[in-house]
Amino acid sequence: MKDVDPQRHAERMAIKQRIMNERIAQADKEQGLLLVHTGSGKGKSSAGFGMLARALGHGMKVGVVQFIKGAFSTGEEAFFRDLPNVEYHVMGEGYTWDTQNRERDIEKAEAAWEVARRMLADSSFDMVLLDELNIALHFEYLNLDRVLDDLQARPAMQHAIVTGRYAPKALIELADTVTEMKLVKHAFKDQGVKAQKGVEL
Amino acid sequence: MKDVDPQRHAERMAIKQRIMNERIAQADKEQGLLLVHTGSGKGKSSAGFGMLARALGHGMKVGVVQFIKGAFSTGEEAFFRDLPNVEYHVMGEGYTWDTQNRERDIEKAEAAWEVARRMLADSSFDMVLLDELNIALHFEYLNLDRVLDDLQARPAMQHAIVTGRYAPKALIELADTVTEMKLVKHAFKDQGVKAQKGVEL
């Protein structure tokens, strides 16, 4: 991109515009999407909450179930919890390594899934965010087939977002859009920097 | 993870908890972080907006400069623009392939950077989101050195988030935390699904 010719640049951009427009014209299927954010990098949950904000900006109704972070009073919860058009549930009792009780974890996950299931069966929700559901699936706190069945049975126009490391292969196959958040560099792990309010918490 | 022994599970989790706590105890540096979200996958901007929501949930003051998406009235803008503790600027006139005028793009990017620079020099901002700045850098609409200097000169406790594909190598080196959003699967591209409100727009 050094010293590009403005004329050539304009031509390239015109071609790109035409291709984009053709692609958009062809992409005429309207449907609710199943999105998965996984991988070991940052931003899986944050991207889910960003999409929530975007949906709210369009006047859509959203539901949130947090499957793991119950012990934390996070900034997201403080921010979204009492907004109009938001139903917000925090389940579980903190990270699993804080609970050390597999049976209680399973119980909490089951209760959380009941709430999620109700939202996934209710077409008044335009978007449902299932935060850290992948962790609950990874530890087999929930039956994967049941979860996939409930996701697939949701209203045709409803978007569902599933976040967390270790997304199961079958969920990735079912999903429409999957992003792997890949860790390139992490201040907290690499450089002895404390978890920062607004960024990590 | 098939049929784990609950006792063994509890032991592993206890070890993990100890390691986590040790790591957190050692990580006692407080500082503003420079975060970069790059890659060709979804969620780069969304994760930035999610962090914004989180910061607002903690009562922090945030600034946003959108470097590219000027021609769109996006959900994020509708949602965040008029909230308290938010200063929101949309620059540029839509995606570069819509403008076909390199000089105007440069002018717009320069004007956007002036706004960003003011926020980056103002310690009353706890977090500054520079959305799609990487694209402006990639097309060399802005001088990279100047941008990196301004980022580095910001107040010690201020977080800055830079999003967009094609993050320059020097920015990645300067950053504290870098995530590559990697495309695994994309409904829009792979399956002829229209860009969906609340998800893509």
Short mmCIF file of N, CA, C and O in Angstrom, two decimals, chain B residues 10-139:
data_model
loop_
_atom_site.label_atom_id
_atom_site.label_comp_id
_atom_site.label_asym_id
_atom_site.label_seq_id
_atom_site.Cartn_x
_atom_site.Cartn_y
_atom_site.Cartn_z
N ALA B 10 -12.99 -32.19 42.01
CA ALA B 10 -12.85 -31.17 43.07
C ALA B 10 -11.38 -30.87 43.34
O ALA B 10 -10.99 -29.72 43.52
N GLU B 11 -10.56 -31.93 43.35
CA GLU B 11 -9.12 -31.73 43.60
C GLU B 11 -8.47 -30.89 42.50
O GLU B 11 -7.72 -29.96 42.77
N ARG B 12 -8.80 -31.25 41.25
CA ARG B 12 -8.23 -30.48 40.14
C ARG B 12 -8.64 -29.02 40.21
O ARG B 12 -7.85 -28.12 39.98
N MET B 13 -9.92 -28.82 40.53
CA MET B 13 -10.42 -27.44 40.59
C MET B 13 -9.74 -26.67 41.72
O MET B 13 -9.48 -25.48 41.60
N ALA B 14 -9.46 -27.37 42.82
CA ALA B 14 -8.78 -26.71 43.96
C ALA B 14 -7.36 -26.28 43.56
O ALA B 14 -6.91 -25.18 43.88
N ILE B 15 -6.68 -27.15 42.82
CA ILE B 15 -5.33 -26.81 42.34
C ILE B 15 -5.42 -25.60 41.41
O ILE B 15 -4.65 -24.64 41.52
N LYS B 16 -6.39 -25.65 40.52
CA LYS B 16 -6.55 -24.55 39.57
C LYS B 16 -6.84 -23.24 40.30
O LYS B 16 -6.29 -22.19 39.96
N GLN B 17 -7.69 -23.33 41.32
CA GLN B 17 -8.02 -22.13 42.11
C GLN B 17 -6.75 -21.55 42.74
O GLN B 17 -6.54 -20.35 42.74
N ARG B 18 -5.90 -22.44 43.29
CA ARG B 18 -4.67 -21.98 43.95
C ARG B 18 -3.77 -21.28 42.93
O ARG B 18 -3.24 -20.20 43.18
N ILE B 19 -3.62 -21.90 41.76
CA ILE B 19 -2.77 -21.30 40.72
C ILE B 19 -3.33 -19.95 40.29
O ILE B 19 -2.59 -18.97 40.17
N MET B 20 -4.64 -19.91 40.09
CA MET B 20 -5.26 -18.64 39.69
C MET B 20 -5.02 -17.56 40.74
O MET B 20 -4.67 -16.43 40.41
N ASN B 21 -5.20 -17.93 42.00
CA ASN B 21 -5.04 -16.93 43.07
C ASN B 21 -3.60 -16.44 43.15
O ASN B 21 -3.35 -15.25 43.35
N GLU B 22 -2.65 -17.36 42.99
CA GLU B 22 -1.24 -16.96 43.01
C GLU B 22 -0.96 -15.99 41.87
O GLU B 22 -0.29 -14.99 42.04
N ARG B 23 -1.52 -16.32 40.72
CA ARG B 23 -1.28 -15.48 39.54
C ARG B 23 -1.87 -14.08 39.75
O ARG B 23 -1.25 -13.08 39.44
N ILE B 24 -3.08 -14.07 40.31
CA ILE B 24 -3.73 -12.77 40.54
C ILE B 24 -2.96 -11.96 41.58
O ILE B 24 -2.77 -10.75 41.44
N ALA B 25 -2.45 -12.64 42.62
CA ALA B 25 -1.69 -11.94 43.66
C ALA B 25 -0.41 -11.32 43.09
O ALA B 25 0.01 -10.25 43.51
N GLN B 26 0.20 -12.02 42.15
CA GLN B 26 1.43 -11.50 41.55
C GLN B 26 1.16 -10.36 40.58
O GLN B 26 2.02 -9.52 40.33
N ALA B 27 -0.04 -10.35 40.02
CA ALA B 27 -0.35 -9.38 38.97
C ALA B 27 -0.84 -8.09 39.60
O ALA B 27 -2.01 -7.78 39.59
N ASP B 28 0.07 -7.33 40.17
CA ASP B 28 -0.35 -6.17 40.95
C ASP B 28 -0.06 -4.84 40.26
O ASP B 28 -0.13 -3.79 40.88
N LYS B 29 0.27 -4.89 39.00
CA LYS B 29 0.46 -3.65 38.26
C LYS B 29 -0.89 -3.08 37.83
O LYS B 29 -1.68 -3.78 37.20
N GLU B 30 -1.15 -1.85 38.17
CA GLU B 30 -2.37 -1.18 37.69
C GLU B 30 -1.97 -0.27 36.54
O GLU B 30 -1.07 0.55 36.68
N GLN B 31 -2.62 -0.41 35.44
CA GLN B 31 -2.30 0.48 34.32
C GLN B 31 -3.40 0.44 33.29
O GLN B 31 -4.17 -0.51 33.22
N GLY B 32 -3.48 1.52 32.54
CA GLY B 32 -4.38 1.52 31.41
C GLY B 32 -3.82 0.59 30.35
O GLY B 32 -2.61 0.52 30.15
N LEU B 33 -4.70 -0.14 29.69
CA LEU B 33 -4.24 -1.12 28.71
C LEU B 33 -4.51 -0.64 27.29
O LEU B 33 -5.50 0.05 27.03
N LEU B 34 -3.62 -1.01 26.40
CA LEU B 34 -3.85 -0.82 24.97
C LEU B 34 -4.25 -2.18 24.39
O LEU B 34 -3.45 -3.12 24.41
N LEU B 35 -5.49 -2.26 23.94
CA LEU B 35 -6.02 -3.53 23.42
C LEU B 35 -6.24 -3.42 21.92
O LEU B 35 -6.70 -2.38 21.42
N VAL B 36 -5.94 -4.49 21.23
CA VAL B 36 -6.15 -4.53 19.78
C VAL B 36 -7.01 -5.74 19.43
O VAL B 36 -6.74 -6.85 19.90
N HIS B 37 -8.07 -5.50 18.65
CA HIS B 37 -8.90 -6.59 18.11
C HIS B 37 -8.73 -6.60 16.61
O HIS B 37 -9.17 -5.67 15.93
N THR B 38 -8.14 -7.65 16.09
CA THR B 38 -7.89 -7.68 14.65
C THR B 38 -8.27 -9.05 14.08
O THR B 38 -8.90 -9.85 14.76
N GLY B 39 -7.94 -9.29 12.82
CA GLY B 39 -8.30 -10.56 12.18
C GLY B 39 -9.51 -10.41 11.28
O GLY B 39 -10.17 -9.37 11.27
N SER B 40 -9.82 -11.46 10.54
CA SER B 40 -10.89 -11.38 9.54
C SER B 40 -12.22 -11.90 10.07
O SER B 40 -13.21 -11.92 9.34
N GLY B 41 -12.27 -12.33 11.32
CA GLY B 41 -13.51 -12.87 11.89
C GLY B 41 -14.42 -11.77 12.41
O GLY B 41 -14.09 -10.59 12.39
N LYS B 42 -15.58 -12.20 12.87
CA LYS B 42 -16.57 -11.29 13.43
C LYS B 42 -16.17 -10.88 14.85
O LYS B 42 -15.37 -11.54 15.49
N GLY B 43 -16.77 -9.79 15.32
CA GLY B 43 -16.71 -9.49 16.75
C GLY B 43 -15.64 -8.50 17.18
O GLY B 43 -15.54 -8.20 18.36
N LYS B 44 -14.86 -7.98 16.23
CA LYS B 44 -13.80 -7.05 16.61
C LYS B 44 -14.39 -5.77 17.20
O LYS B 44 -14.02 -5.34 18.30
N SER B 45 -15.29 -5.15 16.46
CA SER B 45 -15.95 -3.94 16.95
C SER B 45 -16.89 -4.27 18.10
O SER B 45 -16.93 -3.57 19.11
N SER B 46 -17.65 -5.35 17.93
CA SER B 46 -18.62 -5.73 18.97
C SER B 46 -17.93 -5.92 20.31
O SER B 46 -18.45 -5.50 21.35
N ALA B 47 -16.77 -6.55 20.31
CA ALA B 47 -16.05 -6.76 21.57
C ALA B 47 -15.64 -5.42 22.16
O ALA B 47 -15.67 -5.22 23.38
N GLY B 48 -15.27 -4.47 21.30
CA GLY B 48 -14.96 -3.12 21.78
C GLY B 48 -16.18 -2.47 22.42
O GLY B 48 -16.09 -1.90 23.52
N PHE B 49 -17.33 -2.62 21.77
CA PHE B 49 -18.54 -2.02 22.31
C PHE B 49 -19.00 -2.74 23.59
O PHE B 49 -19.54 -2.12 24.49
N GLY B 50 -18.76 -4.03 23.66
CA GLY B 50 -19.05 -4.77 24.88
C GLY B 50 -18.21 -4.27 26.05
O GLY B 50 -18.70 -4.12 27.17
N MET B 51 -16.93 -3.99 25.79
CA MET B 51 -16.05 -3.44 26.84
C MET B 51 -16.49 -2.05 27.27
O MET B 51 -16.40 -1.68 28.43
N LEU B 52 -16.98 -1.31 26.30
CA LEU B 52 -17.55 0.01 26.59
C LEU B 52 -18.71 -0.12 27.58
O LEU B 52 -18.79 0.62 28.56
N ALA B 53 -19.60 -1.06 27.30
CA ALA B 53 -20.76 -1.28 28.18
C ALA B 53 -20.29 -1.66 29.58
O ALA B 53 -20.79 -1.16 30.59
N ARG B 54 -19.30 -2.53 29.63
CA ARG B 54 -18.74 -2.97 30.90
C ARG B 54 -18.16 -1.79 31.67
O ARG B 54 -18.41 -1.62 32.86
N ALA B 55 -17.40 -0.96 30.97
CA ALA B 55 -16.80 0.22 31.61
C ALA B 55 -17.89 1.16 32.12
O ALA B 55 -17.80 1.67 33.24
N LEU B 56 -18.92 1.36 31.31
CA LEU B 56 -20.03 2.23 31.73
C LEU B 56 -20.72 1.64 32.97
O LEU B 56 -21.14 2.38 33.86
N GLY B 57 -20.80 0.32 33.01
CA GLY B 57 -21.37 -0.36 34.17
C GLY B 57 -20.58 -0.10 35.44
O GLY B 57 -21.11 -0.17 36.55
N HIS B 58 -19.30 0.21 35.29
CA HIS B 58 -18.45 0.57 36.43
C HIS B 58 -18.43 2.08 36.67
O HIS B 58 -17.61 2.56 37.46
N GLY B 59 -19.27 2.82 35.95
CA GLY B 59 -19.31 4.27 36.14
C GLY B 59 -18.17 5.02 35.48
O GLY B 59 -17.90 6.18 35.80
N MET B 60 -17.47 4.37 34.55
CA MET B 60 -16.35 5.02 33.87
C MET B 60 -16.86 5.90 32.73
O MET B 60 -17.96 5.72 32.23
N LYS B 61 -16.01 6.85 32.34
CA LYS B 61 -16.33 7.73 31.20
C LYS B 61 -15.62 7.21 29.95
O LYS B 61 -14.43 6.88 30.01
N VAL B 62 -16.33 7.16 28.84
CA VAL B 62 -15.75 6.55 27.63
C VAL B 62 -15.90 7.47 26.42
O VAL B 62 -16.82 8.29 26.35
N GLY B 63 -14.97 7.34 25.51
CA GLY B 63 -15.03 8.04 24.24
C GLY B 63 -14.99 7.05 23.09
O GLY B 63 -14.35 6.00 23.20
N VAL B 64 -15.69 7.36 22.02
CA VAL B 64 -15.70 6.49 20.83
C VAL B 64 -15.41 7.34 19.61
O VAL B 64 -16.02 8.40 19.43
N VAL B 65 -14.50 6.88 18.78
CA VAL B 65 -14.35 7.46 17.44
C VAL B 65 -14.48 6.32 16.44
O VAL B 65 -13.72 5.35 16.50
N GLN B 66 -15.46 6.41 15.57
CA GLN B 66 -15.61 5.42 14.50
C GLN B 66 -14.95 5.98 13.25
O GLN B 66 -15.35 7.01 12.73
N PHE B 67 -13.92 5.28 12.80
CA PHE B 67 -13.10 5.80 11.70
C PHE B 67 -13.66 5.52 10.32
O PHE B 67 -13.26 6.15 9.35
N ILE B 68 -14.56 4.57 10.21
CA ILE B 68 -14.96 4.16 8.86
C ILE B 68 -16.47 4.18 8.63
O ILE B 68 -16.94 4.58 7.58
N LYS B 69 -17.24 3.81 9.61
CA LYS B 69 -18.64 3.51 9.35
C LYS B 69 -19.59 4.71 9.29
O LYS B 69 -20.73 4.62 9.69
N GLY B 70 -19.12 5.83 8.80
CA GLY B 70 -19.93 7.04 8.83
C GLY B 70 -21.24 6.98 8.08
O GLY B 70 -22.21 7.62 8.45
N ALA B 71 -21.28 6.22 7.02
CA ALA B 71 -22.47 6.23 6.17
C ALA B 71 -23.59 5.37 6.74
O ALA B 71 -24.73 5.47 6.31
N PHE B 72 -23.27 4.54 7.72
CA PHE B 72 -24.27 3.67 8.31
C PHE B 72 -24.80 4.28 9.60
O PHE B 72 -24.05 4.84 10.37
N SER B 73 -26.09 4.15 9.79
CA SER B 73 -26.61 4.46 11.12
C SER B 73 -26.70 3.14 11.87
O SER B 73 -27.65 2.39 11.77
N THR B 74 -25.65 2.80 12.56
CA THR B 74 -25.59 1.47 13.16
C THR B 74 -26.32 1.42 14.49
O THR B 74 -26.57 2.44 15.12
N GLY B 75 -26.64 0.23 14.90
CA GLY B 75 -27.27 0.01 16.19
C GLY B 75 -26.43 0.51 17.35
O GLY B 75 -26.95 1.08 18.30
N GLU B 76 -25.12 0.32 17.26
CA GLU B 76 -24.25 0.79 18.35
C GLU B 76 -24.40 2.29 18.55
O GLU B 76 -24.49 2.77 19.68
N GLU B 77 -24.38 3.00 17.44
CA GLU B 77 -24.46 4.45 17.53
C GLU B 77 -25.78 4.85 18.18
O GLU B 77 -25.80 5.66 19.12
N ALA B 78 -26.88 4.27 17.69
CA ALA B 78 -28.20 4.58 18.25
C ALA B 78 -28.23 4.29 19.75
O ALA B 78 -28.83 5.03 20.53
N PHE B 79 -27.55 3.22 20.12
CA PHE B 79 -27.62 2.79 21.51
C PHE B 79 -26.73 3.64 22.43
O PHE B 79 -27.17 4.09 23.49
N PHE B 80 -25.49 3.87 22.04
CA PHE B 80 -24.52 4.50 22.95
C PHE B 80 -24.50 6.03 22.89
O PHE B 80 -24.22 6.70 23.88
N ARG B 81 -24.79 6.55 21.71
CA ARG B 81 -24.58 7.96 21.40
C ARG B 81 -25.03 8.92 22.50
O ARG B 81 -24.29 9.82 22.88
N ASP B 82 -26.24 8.75 23.02
CA ASP B 82 -26.80 9.75 23.94
C ASP B 82 -26.75 9.33 25.41
O ASP B 82 -27.38 9.96 26.25
N LEU B 83 -26.03 8.25 25.69
CA LEU B 83 -25.92 7.85 27.10
C LEU B 83 -25.03 8.82 27.87
O LEU B 83 -24.14 9.44 27.29
N PRO B 84 -25.27 8.95 29.19
CA PRO B 84 -24.35 9.76 29.99
C PRO B 84 -22.97 9.09 30.02
O PRO B 84 -22.86 7.88 29.86
N ASN B 85 -21.94 9.89 30.20
CA ASN B 85 -20.55 9.40 30.27
C ASN B 85 -20.02 8.88 28.93
O ASN B 85 -19.01 8.18 28.90
N VAL B 86 -20.73 9.20 27.84
CA VAL B 86 -20.27 8.76 26.52
C VAL B 86 -20.08 9.97 25.62
O VAL B 86 -20.97 10.82 25.51
N GLU B 87 -18.91 10.06 24.99
CA GLU B 87 -18.74 11.01 23.90
C GLU B 87 -18.51 10.20 22.64
O GLU B 87 -17.62 9.36 22.57
N TYR B 88 -19.33 10.43 21.63
CA TYR B 88 -19.39 9.53 20.47
C TYR B 88 -19.19 10.32 19.18
O TYR B 88 -19.95 11.24 18.89
N HIS B 89 -18.21 9.95 18.41
CA HIS B 89 -17.96 10.61 17.13
C HIS B 89 -17.95 9.59 15.99
O HIS B 89 -17.30 8.56 16.09
N VAL B 90 -18.67 9.90 14.95
CA VAL B 90 -18.62 9.06 13.74
C VAL B 90 -17.98 9.87 12.64
O VAL B 90 -18.46 10.95 12.30
N MET B 91 -16.88 9.36 12.12
CA MET B 91 -16.16 10.09 11.08
C MET B 91 -16.19 9.30 9.78
O MET B 91 -16.64 8.17 9.74
N GLY B 92 -15.69 9.91 8.76
CA GLY B 92 -15.66 9.23 7.47
C GLY B 92 -17.06 9.21 6.86
O GLY B 92 -18.02 9.70 7.44
N GLU B 93 -17.16 8.65 5.69
CA GLU B 93 -18.45 8.61 5.00
C GLU B 93 -18.70 7.22 4.46
O GLU B 93 -18.85 7.01 3.27
N GLY B 94 -18.70 6.25 5.37
CA GLY B 94 -19.00 4.89 4.94
C GLY B 94 -17.73 4.15 4.58
O GLY B 94 -16.63 4.69 4.65
N TYR B 95 -17.89 2.90 4.20
CA TYR B 95 -16.74 2.08 3.86
C TYR B 95 -15.97 2.72 2.73
O TYR B 95 -16.54 3.37 1.85
N THR B 96 -14.67 2.52 2.75
CA THR B 96 -13.82 3.19 1.77
C THR B 96 -14.22 2.85 0.35
O THR B 96 -14.09 3.67 -0.54
N TRP B 97 -14.69 1.61 0.13
CA TRP B 97 -15.04 1.26 -1.25
C TRP B 97 -16.32 1.97 -1.73
O TRP B 97 -16.68 1.87 -2.87
N ASP B 98 -16.98 2.69 -0.82
CA ASP B 98 -18.10 3.52 -1.24
C ASP B 98 -17.68 4.94 -1.62
O ASP B 98 -18.43 5.66 -2.25
N THR B 99 -16.50 5.37 -1.18
CA THR B 99 -16.16 6.78 -1.39
C THR B 99 -15.35 7.00 -2.66
O THR B 99 -15.57 7.97 -3.38
N GLN B 100 -14.42 6.08 -2.96
CA GLN B 100 -13.63 6.18 -4.20
C GLN B 100 -12.92 7.50 -4.34
O GLN B 100 -12.79 8.05 -5.43
N ASN B 101 -12.52 8.05 -3.23
CA ASN B 101 -11.80 9.32 -3.29
C ASN B 101 -10.78 9.33 -2.16
O ASN B 101 -11.11 9.60 -1.01
N ARG B 102 -9.55 9.00 -2.51
CA ARG B 102 -8.53 8.81 -1.49
C ARG B 102 -8.26 10.09 -0.71
O ARG B 102 -8.08 10.06 0.50
N GLU B 103 -8.27 11.22 -1.41
CA GLU B 103 -7.96 12.46 -0.70
C GLU B 103 -9.01 12.81 0.35
O GLU B 103 -8.69 13.27 1.43
N ARG B 104 -10.28 12.57 -0.02
CA ARG B 104 -11.33 12.85 0.96
C ARG B 104 -11.24 11.89 2.15
O ARG B 104 -11.43 12.27 3.29
N ASP B 105 -10.92 10.62 1.84
CA ASP B 105 -10.74 9.64 2.93
C ASP B 105 -9.66 10.11 3.90
O ASP B 105 -9.82 10.02 5.12
N ILE B 106 -8.56 10.59 3.37
CA ILE B 106 -7.45 11.05 4.20
C ILE B 106 -7.88 12.23 5.06
O ILE B 106 -7.62 12.28 6.26
N GLU B 107 -8.57 13.16 4.45
CA GLU B 107 -9.06 14.33 5.18
C GLU B 107 -9.94 13.92 6.36
O GLU B 107 -9.81 14.43 7.47
N LYS B 108 -10.87 13.01 6.06
CA LYS B 108 -11.80 12.54 7.10
C LYS B 108 -11.04 11.82 8.21
O LYS B 108 -11.34 11.98 9.40
N ALA B 109 -10.08 11.00 7.82
CA ALA B 109 -9.31 10.25 8.82
C ALA B 109 -8.51 11.21 9.70
O ALA B 109 -8.43 11.03 10.92
N GLU B 110 -7.93 12.23 9.09
CA GLU B 110 -7.17 13.23 9.85
C GLU B 110 -8.07 13.93 10.86
O GLU B 110 -7.71 14.14 12.02
N ALA B 111 -9.25 14.32 10.40
CA ALA B 111 -10.19 15.00 11.30
C ALA B 111 -10.60 14.08 12.45
O ALA B 111 -10.69 14.50 13.61
N ALA B 112 -10.82 12.80 12.11
CA ALA B 112 -11.18 11.82 13.15
C ALA B 112 -10.04 11.68 14.15
O ALA B 112 -10.26 11.59 15.36
N TRP B 113 -8.81 11.65 13.64
CA TRP B 113 -7.68 11.49 14.55
C TRP B 113 -7.52 12.69 15.48
O TRP B 113 -7.13 12.53 16.64
N GLU B 114 -7.86 13.87 15.00
CA GLU B 114 -7.80 15.04 15.88
C GLU B 114 -8.73 14.87 17.08
O GLU B 114 -8.39 15.22 18.21
N VAL B 115 -9.92 14.33 16.83
CA VAL B 115 -10.87 14.07 17.93
C VAL B 115 -10.30 13.01 18.87
O VAL B 115 -10.31 13.15 20.10
N ALA B 116 -9.78 11.94 18.26
CA ALA B 116 -9.20 10.86 19.06
C ALA B 116 -8.06 11.37 19.93
O ALA B 116 -7.95 11.05 21.12
N ARG B 117 -7.21 12.18 19.33
CA ARG B 117 -6.04 12.75 20.01
C ARG B 117 -6.43 13.56 21.24
O ARG B 117 -5.79 13.49 22.27
N ARG B 118 -7.50 14.34 21.08
CA ARG B 118 -7.99 15.13 22.19
C ARG B 118 -8.44 14.22 23.33
O ARG B 118 -8.13 14.46 24.50
N MET B 119 -9.15 13.15 23.00
CA MET B 119 -9.59 12.20 24.04
C MET B 119 -8.39 11.52 24.69
O MET B 119 -8.36 11.31 25.90
N LEU B 120 -7.41 11.15 23.87
CA LEU B 120 -6.23 10.44 24.37
C LEU B 120 -5.34 11.35 25.23
O LEU B 120 -4.44 10.88 25.91
N ALA B 121 -5.59 12.65 25.17
CA ALA B 121 -4.81 13.59 25.99
C ALA B 121 -5.60 14.03 27.22
O ALA B 121 -5.11 14.82 28.02
N ASP B 122 -6.78 13.48 27.39
CA ASP B 122 -7.70 13.95 28.44
C ASP B 122 -7.94 12.82 29.45
O ASP B 122 -8.62 11.85 29.15
N SER B 123 -7.37 12.99 30.64
CA SER B 123 -7.42 11.89 31.62
C SER B 123 -8.83 11.69 32.21
O SER B 123 -9.04 10.75 32.97
N SER B 124 -9.77 12.56 31.86
CA SER B 124 -11.14 12.31 32.34
C SER B 124 -11.78 11.13 31.58
O SER B 124 -12.74 10.55 32.05
N PHE B 125 -11.21 10.76 30.43
CA PHE B 125 -11.69 9.56 29.72
C PHE B 125 -10.99 8.32 30.29
O PHE B 125 -9.77 8.23 30.27
N ASP B 126 -11.78 7.37 30.78
CA ASP B 126 -11.21 6.13 31.31
C ASP B 126 -10.96 5.12 30.20
O ASP B 126 -10.14 4.21 30.35
N MET B 127 -11.70 5.24 29.12
CA MET B 127 -11.57 4.29 28.01
C MET B 127 -11.89 4.99 26.70
O MET B 127 -12.85 5.75 26.62
N VAL B 128 -11.06 4.74 25.69
CA VAL B 128 -11.29 5.33 24.37
C VAL B 128 -11.32 4.19 23.35
O VAL B 128 -10.37 3.41 23.26
N LEU B 129 -12.42 4.10 22.62
CA LEU B 129 -12.56 3.06 21.59
C LEU B 129 -12.32 3.69 20.22
O LEU B 129 -13.03 4.61 19.82
N LEU B 130 -11.31 3.18 19.53
CA LEU B 130 -10.95 3.70 18.21
C LEU B 130 -11.36 2.65 17.18
O LEU B 130 -10.57 1.79 16.76
N ASP B 131 -12.62 2.73 16.79
CA ASP B 131 -13.23 1.67 16.00
C ASP B 131 -12.81 1.75 14.54
O ASP B 131 -12.98 2.79 13.90
N GLU B 132 -12.27 0.65 14.03
CA GLU B 132 -11.81 0.55 12.63
C GLU B 132 -10.61 1.45 12.34
O GLU B 132 -10.32 1.73 11.16
N LEU B 133 -9.90 1.85 13.39
CA LEU B 133 -8.68 2.63 13.16
C LEU B 133 -7.68 1.84 12.30
O LEU B 133 -6.98 2.40 11.46
N ASN B 134 -7.63 0.52 12.51
CA ASN B 134 -6.67 -0.29 11.74
C ASN B 134 -6.84 -0.14 10.24
O ASN B 134 -5.86 -0.20 9.49
N ILE B 135 -8.08 0.01 9.81
CA ILE B 135 -8.34 0.16 8.37
C ILE B 135 -7.74 1.48 7.86
O ILE B 135 -7.10 1.52 6.80
N ALA B 136 -7.94 2.52 8.65
CA ALA B 136 -7.38 3.82 8.26
C ALA B 136 -5.85 3.76 8.22
O ALA B 136 -5.22 4.39 7.37
N LEU B 137 -5.26 2.97 9.12
CA LEU B 137 -3.80 2.82 9.12
C LEU B 137 -3.36 1.96 7.94
O LEU B 137 -2.36 2.25 7.27
N HIS B 138 -4.12 0.90 7.68
CA HIS B 138 -3.78 -0.01 6.59
C HIS B 138 -3.75 0.73 5.24
O HIS B 138 -2.88 0.50 4.42
N PHE B 139 -4.72 1.60 5.03
CA PHE B 139 -4.77 2.35 3.77
C PHE B 139 -3.87 3.59 3.81
O PHE B 139 -3.90 4.40 2.89
#
